[in-house]
Amino acid sequence: MVERMITPILTLLLGCAEEAPVYGVSFGGERLPVVDMHLHQGEWNLIPESTRRFLASRFPAPLGLIAESTAEGSLNAEGVLEQLDEAGVIQGALFAVYAPRTVGVATNEYVAEQVLQDPERLFGLGSLRLDDWNNDAEAQLAGLAATLEKPGFIGIKLAHAHQHVRLDDPRFDALWSLAAATGKPVYLHTGSSPFPNTAQDAAYTDPAYFEPIIAAYPDAQFILGHLGYDFINKEVGALDTCVELAARYENVWLEPSALGSAGSDPTGANLLTAYSAMKGAGVIDRVVYGSDGPQSPGFVAEYLERSVAAMEGAGYTAEEARAVLSLNFAAVFGVEPAPL
Amino acid sequence: MSPLSLLLVFAVSAPALAERPPPNPDPRPMGPPDPHLDALAGASDLGDWAVSLEAGFPFFGARGQVALPWAGLNAVGSVNSALFTDTWALGGVSKRWVDTHRVVLSGEILVGGTIRSGDLSRRGPASQTTLRLARGHGRVVPALTLSSRHVLLTDVQEIQTAEGDVVQRSRSIAWSPVASFDVGVGVCPGFAVSAGLDVPWFDPPGFSLPGAHINLIVGGWK
Ligand SMILES: [Zn+2]
């Protein structure tokens, strides 16, 4: 507190500015801007009890005993921006989430508020409930459509496995049509998930089940999150399916978040395999970088480091890395390329 | 030994030593009790009592002991809480098993209950078995404490079926040991302080952060 008051005074007196965050990463001798398309924030109490218990049990004891206050600091926009600054990430997208039985709820309204904290740097992906679709489809779609009109909302976030709907569920035509009509890409969680109560069967996690929808809606853009990673067994899972879908369909994009974290891929071998496979299939122009942070302090920065190492290991050129780290984000979401 | 303990030693030991008779070779010197020795050793001599108040991270607590007129036993009561969230209230007995001029080794068995609030909530009947090893005399007493704490948990699962509700109960025992190392210093007769480090293990096999605490100890005699 005292430091906060003294720093501006010193700055005035001495004419020296506070050390500004340095944005971008070095790659092949160039400095590249970075956009993180996959960030979460929210309110602890909107996470279901079983998942709060799961998360609390992963904090070092006894901090799990006071999990709510431990988590508070990193769950708002200010905390997210701090993490982005530390990582050198210039822009990021925050996800709304409606998965009340698994990972919890971060409402569209909450994300809209957070995006307004720094509209130059934060974007939002809106979402909707899918679990009472037979009764509330119209209301849910209307809510999502209104959200997508709000400033900063660039896409739609879904997670079939967390929301307990099959990837080939035929009831969501109106949703895919909305995505195609508005030009807002749909982000899908693919692969298994460590969260309690997730629907882990292939129909909920294997992107092959989603192919009929990809084929039927060529004007809608689909981003396959986590590359179908098997988070339970820490294996590449449906990586090949994701890469093949991207190779066969122009409207498929790939997002390699979370799978390469220290916890899910301790040696970094799986992330390297993933980046190599995407290069090998010639789909680098549709790979969009994301971390799935902030998770814990330092995670956003560490994930970027691990991803850059994987791209270097897989022989990416600086231009390819630039595409993954920022240009493809601008291309798929139709926004200005990020500045350095 | 903490700098605080050293300071206290210097502050209180010089005049006290000058007035003292030559060291008493007896296992238990006569005279007023050393409440820090008694508290850190876990049991008082007949007619004595000791109470300690603990504050630190993550533990806060209070513990009292009073010698009983049978078999060298002490009655012990203890309330201890980690971050005011994981609270154990226990009572039982302690006894010095080995008691020489060099060391005191005591054992303690307490039973009671524990209740934990928050996202990792649980509750149930609990027990705590403790071994304490302390230096057997002196104004500065180092002591090692090993506690094994157990709680009996009952999971209740209600299943709704066409034939009616089925309630299933399953029981499990959760273990959470704590090791502590303390250095206690007598400040004046009947009053002492100690400072120590704690190595708790809340929910094995997960990692637990170590902690530290300060105790205020008072004691008396008849
Ligand atoms: Zn996520």
PDB file of N, CA, C and O and ligand atoms in Angstrom, chain A residues 38 40 157 226 292, ligand 1:
ATOM      1  N   HIS A  38      -6.987 -18.657 -24.399  1.00  0.00           N
ATOM      2  CA  HIS A  38      -7.717 -19.530 -23.484  1.00  0.00           C
ATOM      3  C   HIS A  38      -7.403 -19.169 -22.035  1.00  0.00           C
ATOM      4  O   HIS A  38      -6.419 -19.642 -21.463  1.00  0.00           O
ATOM      5  N   HIS A  40      -9.240 -18.268 -18.030  1.00  0.00           N
ATOM      6  CA  HIS A  40     -10.427 -18.404 -17.187  1.00  0.00           C
ATOM      7  C   HIS A  40     -10.386 -17.422 -16.044  1.00  0.00           C
ATOM      8  O   HIS A  40      -9.321 -17.074 -15.540  1.00  0.00           O
ATOM      9  N   LYS A 157     -17.786 -20.466 -26.546  1.00  0.00           N
ATOM     10  CA  LYS A 157     -17.023 -21.534 -25.868  1.00  0.00           C
ATOM     11  C   LYS A 157     -17.973 -22.658 -25.446  1.00  0.00           C
ATOM     12  O   LYS A 157     -18.995 -22.397 -24.792  1.00  0.00           O
ATOM     13  N   HIS A 226      -7.386 -28.284 -26.812  1.00  0.00           N
ATOM     14  CA  HIS A 226      -6.567 -29.307 -26.137  1.00  0.00           C
ATOM     15  C   HIS A 226      -6.158 -30.448 -27.072  1.00  0.00           C
ATOM     16  O   HIS A 226      -5.584 -31.447 -26.608  1.00  0.00           O
ATOM     17  N   ASP A 292      -4.848 -22.015 -21.134  1.00  0.00           N
ATOM     18  CA  ASP A 292      -5.812 -22.507 -20.146  1.00  0.00           C
ATOM     19  C   ASP A 292      -5.469 -22.003 -18.742  1.00  0.00           C
ATOM     20  O   ASP A 292      -5.765 -22.631 -17.750  1.00  0.00           O
TER      21      ASP A 292
HETATM   22 ZN    ZN C   1     -10.118 -24.255 -20.123  1.00  0.00          ZN
END
